[in-house]
Tab-separated table of C-alpha atoms and ligand atoms in Angstrom:
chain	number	residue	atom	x	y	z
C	1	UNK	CA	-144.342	-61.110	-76.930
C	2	UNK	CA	-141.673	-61.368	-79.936
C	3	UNK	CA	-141.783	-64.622	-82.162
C	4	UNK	CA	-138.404	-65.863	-83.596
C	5	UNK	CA	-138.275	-66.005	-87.229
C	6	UNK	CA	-137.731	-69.205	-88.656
C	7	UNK	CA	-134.401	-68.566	-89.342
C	8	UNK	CA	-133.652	-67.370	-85.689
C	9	UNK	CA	-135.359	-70.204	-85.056
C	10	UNK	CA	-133.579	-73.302	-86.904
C	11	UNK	CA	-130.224	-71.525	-85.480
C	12	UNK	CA	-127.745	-70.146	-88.500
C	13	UNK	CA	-127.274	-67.287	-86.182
C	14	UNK	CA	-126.845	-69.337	-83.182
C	15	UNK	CA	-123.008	-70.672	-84.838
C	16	UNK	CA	-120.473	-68.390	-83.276
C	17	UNK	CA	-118.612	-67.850	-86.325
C	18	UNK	CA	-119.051	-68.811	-89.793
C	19	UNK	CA	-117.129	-67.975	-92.914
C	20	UNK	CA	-117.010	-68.435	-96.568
C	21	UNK	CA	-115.032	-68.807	-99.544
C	22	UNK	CA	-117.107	-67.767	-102.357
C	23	UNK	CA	-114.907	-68.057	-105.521
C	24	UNK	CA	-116.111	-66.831	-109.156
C	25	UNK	CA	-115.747	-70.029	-111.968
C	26	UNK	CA	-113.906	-67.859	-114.589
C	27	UNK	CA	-110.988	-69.884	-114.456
C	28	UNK	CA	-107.996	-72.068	-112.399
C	29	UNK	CA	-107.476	-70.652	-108.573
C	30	UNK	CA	-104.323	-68.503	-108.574
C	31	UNK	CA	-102.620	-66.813	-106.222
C	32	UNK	CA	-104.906	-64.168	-105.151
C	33	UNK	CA	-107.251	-66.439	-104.736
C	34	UNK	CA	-105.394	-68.994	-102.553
C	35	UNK	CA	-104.821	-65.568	-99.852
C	36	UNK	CA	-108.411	-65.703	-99.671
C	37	UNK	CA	-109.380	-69.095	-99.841
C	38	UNK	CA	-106.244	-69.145	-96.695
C	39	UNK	CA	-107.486	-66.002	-94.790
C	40	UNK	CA	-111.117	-66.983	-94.561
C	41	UNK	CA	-110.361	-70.663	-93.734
C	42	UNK	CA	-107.639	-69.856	-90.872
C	43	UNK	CA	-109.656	-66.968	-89.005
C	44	UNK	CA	-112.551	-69.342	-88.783
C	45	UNK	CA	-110.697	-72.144	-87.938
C	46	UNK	CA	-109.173	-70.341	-85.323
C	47	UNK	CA	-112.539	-68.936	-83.945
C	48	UNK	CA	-113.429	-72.326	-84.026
C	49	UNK	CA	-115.814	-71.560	-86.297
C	50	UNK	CA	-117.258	-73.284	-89.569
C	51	UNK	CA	-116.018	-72.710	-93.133
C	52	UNK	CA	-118.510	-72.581	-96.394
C	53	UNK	CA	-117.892	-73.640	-99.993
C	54	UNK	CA	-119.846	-71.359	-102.522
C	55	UNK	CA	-119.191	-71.314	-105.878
C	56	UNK	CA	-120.513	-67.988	-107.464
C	57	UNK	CA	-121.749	-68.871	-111.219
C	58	UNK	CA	-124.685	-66.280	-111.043
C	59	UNK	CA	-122.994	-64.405	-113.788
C	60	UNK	CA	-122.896	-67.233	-116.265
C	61	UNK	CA	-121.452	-65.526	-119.252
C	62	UNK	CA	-118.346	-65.516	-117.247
C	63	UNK	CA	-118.600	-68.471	-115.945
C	64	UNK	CA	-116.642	-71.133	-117.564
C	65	UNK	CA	-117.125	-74.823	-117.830
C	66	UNK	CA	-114.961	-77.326	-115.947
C	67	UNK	CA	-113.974	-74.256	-113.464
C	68	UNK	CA	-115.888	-75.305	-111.208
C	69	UNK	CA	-114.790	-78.697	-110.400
C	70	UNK	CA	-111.012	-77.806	-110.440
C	71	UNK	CA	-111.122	-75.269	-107.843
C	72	UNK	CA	-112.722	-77.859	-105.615
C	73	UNK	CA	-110.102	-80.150	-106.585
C	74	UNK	CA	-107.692	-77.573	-105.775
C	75	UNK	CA	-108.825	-76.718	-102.611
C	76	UNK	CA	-108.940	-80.629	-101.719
C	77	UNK	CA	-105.506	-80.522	-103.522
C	78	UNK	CA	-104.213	-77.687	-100.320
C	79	UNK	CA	-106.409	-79.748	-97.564
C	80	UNK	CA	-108.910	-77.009	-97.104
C	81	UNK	CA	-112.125	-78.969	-95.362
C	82	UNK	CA	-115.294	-77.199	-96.023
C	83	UNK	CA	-118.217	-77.509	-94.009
C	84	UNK	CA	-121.876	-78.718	-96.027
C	85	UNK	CA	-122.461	-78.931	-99.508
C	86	UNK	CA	-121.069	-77.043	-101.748
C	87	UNK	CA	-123.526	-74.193	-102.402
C	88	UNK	CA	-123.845	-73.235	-106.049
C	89	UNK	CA	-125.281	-69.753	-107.425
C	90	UNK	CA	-127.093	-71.180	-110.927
C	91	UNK	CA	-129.137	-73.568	-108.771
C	92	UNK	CA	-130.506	-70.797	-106.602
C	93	UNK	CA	-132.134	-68.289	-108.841
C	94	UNK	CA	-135.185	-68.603	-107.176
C	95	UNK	CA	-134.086	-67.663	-103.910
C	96	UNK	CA	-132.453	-64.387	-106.008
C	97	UNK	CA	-136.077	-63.319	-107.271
C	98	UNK	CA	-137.987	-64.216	-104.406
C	99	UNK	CA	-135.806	-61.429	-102.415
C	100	UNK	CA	-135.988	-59.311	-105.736
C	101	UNK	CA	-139.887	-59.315	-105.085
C	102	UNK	CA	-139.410	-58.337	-101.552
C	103	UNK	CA	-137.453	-55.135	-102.840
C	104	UNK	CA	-140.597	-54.784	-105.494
C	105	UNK	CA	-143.167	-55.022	-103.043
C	106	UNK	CA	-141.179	-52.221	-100.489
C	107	UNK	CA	-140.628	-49.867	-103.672
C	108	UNK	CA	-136.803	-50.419	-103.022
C	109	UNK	CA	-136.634	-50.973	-106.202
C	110	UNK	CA	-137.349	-49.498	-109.638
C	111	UNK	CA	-137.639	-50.911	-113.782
C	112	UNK	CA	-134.853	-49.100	-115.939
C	113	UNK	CA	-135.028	-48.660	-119.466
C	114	UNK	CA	-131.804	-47.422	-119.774
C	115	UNK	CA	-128.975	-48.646	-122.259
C	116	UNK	CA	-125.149	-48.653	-121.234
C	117	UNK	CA	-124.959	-45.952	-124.280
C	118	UNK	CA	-127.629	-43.720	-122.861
C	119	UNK	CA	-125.924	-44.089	-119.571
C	120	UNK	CA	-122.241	-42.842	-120.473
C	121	UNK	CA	-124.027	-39.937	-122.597
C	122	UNK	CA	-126.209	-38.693	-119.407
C	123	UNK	CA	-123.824	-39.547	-116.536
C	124	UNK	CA	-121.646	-36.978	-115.076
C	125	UNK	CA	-120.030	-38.739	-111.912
C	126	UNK	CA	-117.375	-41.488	-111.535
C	127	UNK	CA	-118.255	-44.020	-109.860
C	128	UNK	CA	-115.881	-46.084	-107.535
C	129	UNK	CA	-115.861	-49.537	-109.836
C	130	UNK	CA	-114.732	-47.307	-112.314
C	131	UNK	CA	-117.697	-47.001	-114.342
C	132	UNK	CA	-120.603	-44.312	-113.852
C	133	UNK	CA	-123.016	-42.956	-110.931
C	134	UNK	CA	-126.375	-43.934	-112.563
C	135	UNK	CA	-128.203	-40.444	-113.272
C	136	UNK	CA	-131.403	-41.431	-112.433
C	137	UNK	CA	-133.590	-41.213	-115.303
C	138	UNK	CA	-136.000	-43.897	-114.709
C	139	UNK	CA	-135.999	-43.313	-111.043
C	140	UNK	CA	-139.421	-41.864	-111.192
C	141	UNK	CA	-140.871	-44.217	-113.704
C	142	UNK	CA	-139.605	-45.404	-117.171
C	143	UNK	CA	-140.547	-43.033	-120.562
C	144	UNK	CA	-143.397	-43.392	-122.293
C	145	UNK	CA	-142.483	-45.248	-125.012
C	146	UNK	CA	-139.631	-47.175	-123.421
C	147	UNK	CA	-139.779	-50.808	-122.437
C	148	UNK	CA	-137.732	-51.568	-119.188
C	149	UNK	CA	-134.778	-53.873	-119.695
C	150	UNK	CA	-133.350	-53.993	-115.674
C	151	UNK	CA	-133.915	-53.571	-112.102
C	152	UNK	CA	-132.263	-50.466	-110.076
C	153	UNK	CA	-131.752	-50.454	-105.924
C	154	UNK	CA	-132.468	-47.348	-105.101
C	155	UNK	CA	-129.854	-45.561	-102.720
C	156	UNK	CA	-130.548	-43.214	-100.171
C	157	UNK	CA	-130.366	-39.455	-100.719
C	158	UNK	CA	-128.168	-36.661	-98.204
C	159	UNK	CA	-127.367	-37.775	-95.320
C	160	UNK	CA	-129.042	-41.155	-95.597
C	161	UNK	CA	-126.527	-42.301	-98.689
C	162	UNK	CA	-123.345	-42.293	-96.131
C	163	UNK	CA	-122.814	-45.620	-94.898
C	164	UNK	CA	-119.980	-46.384	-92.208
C	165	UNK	CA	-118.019	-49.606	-91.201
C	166	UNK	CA	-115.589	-51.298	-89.751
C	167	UNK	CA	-113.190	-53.295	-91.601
C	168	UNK	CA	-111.325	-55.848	-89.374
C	169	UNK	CA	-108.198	-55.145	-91.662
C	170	UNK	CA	-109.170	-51.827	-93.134
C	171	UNK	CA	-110.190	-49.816	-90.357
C	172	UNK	CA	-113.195	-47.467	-90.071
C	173	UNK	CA	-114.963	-46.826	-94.012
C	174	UNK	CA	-117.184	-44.330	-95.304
C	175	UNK	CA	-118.970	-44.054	-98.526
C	176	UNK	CA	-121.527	-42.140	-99.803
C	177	UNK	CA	-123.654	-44.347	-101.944
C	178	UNK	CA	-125.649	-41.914	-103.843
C	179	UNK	CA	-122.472	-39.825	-105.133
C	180	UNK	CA	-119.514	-42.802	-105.431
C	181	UNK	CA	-122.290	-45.488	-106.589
C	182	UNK	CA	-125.548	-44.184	-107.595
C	183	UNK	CA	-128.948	-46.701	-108.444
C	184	UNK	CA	-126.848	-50.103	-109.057
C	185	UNK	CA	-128.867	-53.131	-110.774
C	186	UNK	CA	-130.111	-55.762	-109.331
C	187	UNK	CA	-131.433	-58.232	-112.396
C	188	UNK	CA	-129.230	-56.975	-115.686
C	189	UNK	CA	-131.071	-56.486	-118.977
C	190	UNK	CA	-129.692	-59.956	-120.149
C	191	UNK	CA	-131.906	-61.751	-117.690
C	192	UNK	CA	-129.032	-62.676	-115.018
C	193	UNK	CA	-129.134	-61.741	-111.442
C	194	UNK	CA	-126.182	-58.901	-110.156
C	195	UNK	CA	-123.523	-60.471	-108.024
C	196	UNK	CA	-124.578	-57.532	-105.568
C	197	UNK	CA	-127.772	-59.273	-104.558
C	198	UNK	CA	-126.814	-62.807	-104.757
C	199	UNK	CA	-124.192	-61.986	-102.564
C	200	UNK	CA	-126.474	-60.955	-99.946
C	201	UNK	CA	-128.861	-63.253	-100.252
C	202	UNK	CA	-126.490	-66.145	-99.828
C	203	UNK	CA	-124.465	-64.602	-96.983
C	204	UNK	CA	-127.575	-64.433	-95.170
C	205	UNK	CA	-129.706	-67.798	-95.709
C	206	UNK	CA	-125.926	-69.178	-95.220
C	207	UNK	CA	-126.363	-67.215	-91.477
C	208	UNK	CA	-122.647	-66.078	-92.656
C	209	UNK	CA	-121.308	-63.911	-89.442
C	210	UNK	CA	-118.001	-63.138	-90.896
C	211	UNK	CA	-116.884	-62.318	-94.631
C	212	UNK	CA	-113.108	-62.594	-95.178
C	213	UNK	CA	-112.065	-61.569	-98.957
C	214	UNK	CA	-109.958	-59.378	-100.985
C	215	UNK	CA	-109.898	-55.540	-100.983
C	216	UNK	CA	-111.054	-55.167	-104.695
C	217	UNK	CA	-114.268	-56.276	-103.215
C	218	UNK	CA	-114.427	-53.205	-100.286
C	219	UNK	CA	-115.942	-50.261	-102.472
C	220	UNK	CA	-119.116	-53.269	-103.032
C	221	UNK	CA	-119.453	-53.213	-99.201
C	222	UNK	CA	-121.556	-50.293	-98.910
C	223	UNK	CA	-124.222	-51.434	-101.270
C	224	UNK	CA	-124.011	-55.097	-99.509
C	225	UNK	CA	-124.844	-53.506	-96.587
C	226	UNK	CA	-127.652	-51.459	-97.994
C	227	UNK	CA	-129.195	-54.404	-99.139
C	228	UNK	CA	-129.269	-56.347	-96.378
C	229	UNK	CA	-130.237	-53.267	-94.095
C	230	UNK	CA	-133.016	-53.524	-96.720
C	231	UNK	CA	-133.877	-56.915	-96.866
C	232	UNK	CA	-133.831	-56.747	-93.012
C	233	UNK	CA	-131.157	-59.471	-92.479
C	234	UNK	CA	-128.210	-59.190	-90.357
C	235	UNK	CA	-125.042	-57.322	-91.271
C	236	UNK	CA	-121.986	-60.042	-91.104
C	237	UNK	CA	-118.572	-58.900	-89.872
C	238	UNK	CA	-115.749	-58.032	-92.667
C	239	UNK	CA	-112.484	-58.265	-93.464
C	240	UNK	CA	-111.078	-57.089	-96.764
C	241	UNK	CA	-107.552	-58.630	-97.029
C	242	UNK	CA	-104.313	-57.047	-99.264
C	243	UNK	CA	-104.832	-58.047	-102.895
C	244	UNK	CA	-101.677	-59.341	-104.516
C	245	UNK	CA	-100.179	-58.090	-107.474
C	246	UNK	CA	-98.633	-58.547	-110.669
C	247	UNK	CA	-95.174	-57.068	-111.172
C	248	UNK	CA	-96.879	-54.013	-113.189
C	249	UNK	CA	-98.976	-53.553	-110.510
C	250	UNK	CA	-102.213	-55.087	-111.617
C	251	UNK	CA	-104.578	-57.385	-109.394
C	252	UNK	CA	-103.688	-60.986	-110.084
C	253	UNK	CA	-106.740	-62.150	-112.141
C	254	UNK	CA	-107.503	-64.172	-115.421
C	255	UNK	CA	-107.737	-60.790	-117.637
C	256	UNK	CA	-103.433	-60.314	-115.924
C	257	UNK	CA	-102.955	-63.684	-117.309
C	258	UNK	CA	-102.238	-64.921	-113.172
C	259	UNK	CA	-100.807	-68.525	-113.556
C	260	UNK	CA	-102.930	-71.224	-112.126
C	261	UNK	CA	-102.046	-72.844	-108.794
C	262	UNK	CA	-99.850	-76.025	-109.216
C	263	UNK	CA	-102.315	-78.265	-107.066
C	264	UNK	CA	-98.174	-80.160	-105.815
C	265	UNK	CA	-97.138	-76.998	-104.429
C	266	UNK	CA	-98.587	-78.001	-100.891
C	267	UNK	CA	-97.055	-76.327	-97.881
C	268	UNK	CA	-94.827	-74.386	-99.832
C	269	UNK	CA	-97.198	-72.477	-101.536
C	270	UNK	CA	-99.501	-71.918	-98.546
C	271	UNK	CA	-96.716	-70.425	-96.830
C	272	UNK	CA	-96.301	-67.740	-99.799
C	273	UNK	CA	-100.044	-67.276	-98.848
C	274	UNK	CA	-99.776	-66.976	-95.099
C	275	UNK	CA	-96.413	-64.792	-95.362
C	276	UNK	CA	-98.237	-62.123	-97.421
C	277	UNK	CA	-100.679	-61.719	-95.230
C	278	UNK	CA	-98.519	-60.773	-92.879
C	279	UNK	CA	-97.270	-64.050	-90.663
C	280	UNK	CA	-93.825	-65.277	-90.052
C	281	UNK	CA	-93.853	-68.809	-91.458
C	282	UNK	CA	-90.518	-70.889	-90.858
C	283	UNK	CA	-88.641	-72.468	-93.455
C	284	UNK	CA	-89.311	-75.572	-91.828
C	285	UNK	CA	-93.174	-74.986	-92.008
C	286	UNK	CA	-93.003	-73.788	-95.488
C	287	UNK	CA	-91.998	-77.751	-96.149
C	288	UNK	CA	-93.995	-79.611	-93.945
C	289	UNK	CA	-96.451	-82.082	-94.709
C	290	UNK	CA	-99.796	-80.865	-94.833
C	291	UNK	CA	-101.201	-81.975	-91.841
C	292	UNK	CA	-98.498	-80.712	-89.837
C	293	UNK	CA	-98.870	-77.445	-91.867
C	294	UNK	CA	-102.346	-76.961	-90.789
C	295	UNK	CA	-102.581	-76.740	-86.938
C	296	UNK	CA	-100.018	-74.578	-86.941
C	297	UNK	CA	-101.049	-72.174	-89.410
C	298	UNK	CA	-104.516	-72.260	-87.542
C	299	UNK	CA	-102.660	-71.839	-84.081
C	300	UNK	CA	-100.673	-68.914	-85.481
C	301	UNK	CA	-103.503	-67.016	-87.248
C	302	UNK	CA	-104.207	-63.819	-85.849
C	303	UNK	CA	-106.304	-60.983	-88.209
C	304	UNK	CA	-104.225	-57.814	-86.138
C	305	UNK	CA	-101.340	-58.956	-88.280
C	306	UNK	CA	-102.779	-58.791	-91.556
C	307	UNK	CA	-101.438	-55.644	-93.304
C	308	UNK	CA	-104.223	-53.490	-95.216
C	309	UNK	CA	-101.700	-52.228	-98.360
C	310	UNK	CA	-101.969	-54.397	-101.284
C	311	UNK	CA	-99.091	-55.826	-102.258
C	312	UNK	CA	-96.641	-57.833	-104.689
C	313	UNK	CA	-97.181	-61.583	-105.403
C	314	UNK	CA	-93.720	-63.098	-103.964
C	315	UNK	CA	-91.171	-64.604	-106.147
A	401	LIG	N1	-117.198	-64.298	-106.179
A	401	LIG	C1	-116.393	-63.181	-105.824
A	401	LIG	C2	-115.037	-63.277	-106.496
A	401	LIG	O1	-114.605	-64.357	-106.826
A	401	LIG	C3	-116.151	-63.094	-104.334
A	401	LIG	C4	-117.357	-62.675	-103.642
A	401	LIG	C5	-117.206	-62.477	-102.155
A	401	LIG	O2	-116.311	-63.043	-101.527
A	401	LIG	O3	-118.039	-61.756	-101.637
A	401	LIG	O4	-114.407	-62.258	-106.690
């Protein structure tokens, strides 16, 4: 006889669909982020499903103060309705280390004495975020001498480290986690927990079936889905949406300098949202009142229209 765990149990998995918006506090909503506050919210309110609030602090030297509270005021701003509370990262630590231990305790993961210098002067491989495939010198135990300063994952070896998925929007995705990604940290040597885990941790005590954000966040699938093969939670649904650009080319972020959403721009600039994403939105639409807006966006939504290229924020 099987016994439910208590989290089959109370029922997040029973909900059909549910999705999340899990924005960063480093600063005003812009447009990028409005495609994927729009995207997530419309494919679950079309699936009928429910829509999360999380805001994503863990990394708190980027976090800044005040950011917080005026993306929720933007979102209220656009009429998004969330479902719950608001879930927010800094208050959750402990649920962070208590899975942490659980990767201790199955040797998933290992102490690294390693500094950032002694890592560019080892490592040989790129790695897909642009940085460095860990080499793996504290994989078998940190040097004598050396005090450890972070926690690694370990990733598979051979045939183990390719990991394949679907992407609703991308199509079918392979990566090969121990040559593209390498050992990635968990807890960083300045004490704070890796977006990585806390990621995965939330998605699944959230009972999150479907993840809808941008593309910059695809090559971080793999290692999502590592951990939570690890952690021995279920593996949501995803959908990696275009990521708009700059005019040079550049992802729309606070380092580009991306203007800030002007919380008036109502129907008009969901429309810019829902158009680059793919949808035909009339003119009449793109001036509507918000509540008129809404039902029809939601009745129009359909994910096979969403094109995978990224492309240019419209004028
Ligand atoms: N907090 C991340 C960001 O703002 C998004 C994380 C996610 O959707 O998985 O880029």
């Amino acid at each position: 006889m099987t016994h439910p765990t208590p989290a089959a149990a109370s029922g997040p998995r029973a909900v059909r669909y549910r999705g999340r918006f899990a924005p960063s506090p480093s600063g005003p909503l812009h447009f990028g982020s409005l495609v994927a506050a729009l995207g997530s919210y419309l494919d679950a309110r079309a699936a009928r499903g429910e829509w999360l609030l999380r805001i994503e602090d863990v990394d708190q030297p980027r976090s800044v103060a005040g950011a917080a509270d005026d993306i929720r005021r933007t979102l209220e701003a656009f009429a998004f309705e969330w479902d719950g509370e608001v879930v927010v990262q800094s208050r959750r630590l402990d649920l962070y280390h208590a899975a942490l231990v659980r990767l201790q305790l199955a040797g998933d993961v290992y102490p690294c004495a390693c500094s950032r210098r002694e890592v560019a002067d080892s490592a040989t491989l790129a790695s897909v975020d642009g940085g460095l495939v860990y080499p793996g010198t504290c994989r078998t135990g940190v040097p004598e001498g050396r005090a450890a300063r972070a926690w690694r994952m370990r990733v598979p070896d051979g045939d183990a480290a390719r990991l394949a998925w679907i992407d609703r929007v991308q199509g079918a995705q392979t990566q090969d986690l121990a040559r593209e990604v390498g050992d990635f940290i968990l807890l960083r040597a300045d004490g704070q927990f890796a977006y990585q885990l806390a990621v995965v941790v939330d998605d699944a005590l959230q009972g999150v079936t479907d993840v809808v954000r941008g593309a910059d966040l695809l090559a971080s699938t793999p290692r999502q889905i590592w951990l939570q093969q690890r952690l021995g939670v279920a593996v949501p649904r995803y959908a990696h949406l275009p990521v708009a650009t700059n005019a040079a080319g550049e992802k729309l972020s606070k380092q580009t300098l991306a203007a800030a959403l002007d919380v008036n721009a109502g129907s008009g600039a969901l429309a810019a949202a829902l158009r680059f994403l793919g949808h035909a939105v009339p003119a009449e639409m793109a001036s509507a009142p918000l509540a008129e807006f809404w039902p029809w966006a939601i009745a129009q939504w359909s994910m096979a229209r969403v094109p995978a290229l990224r492309g240019k924020i419209p004028d």
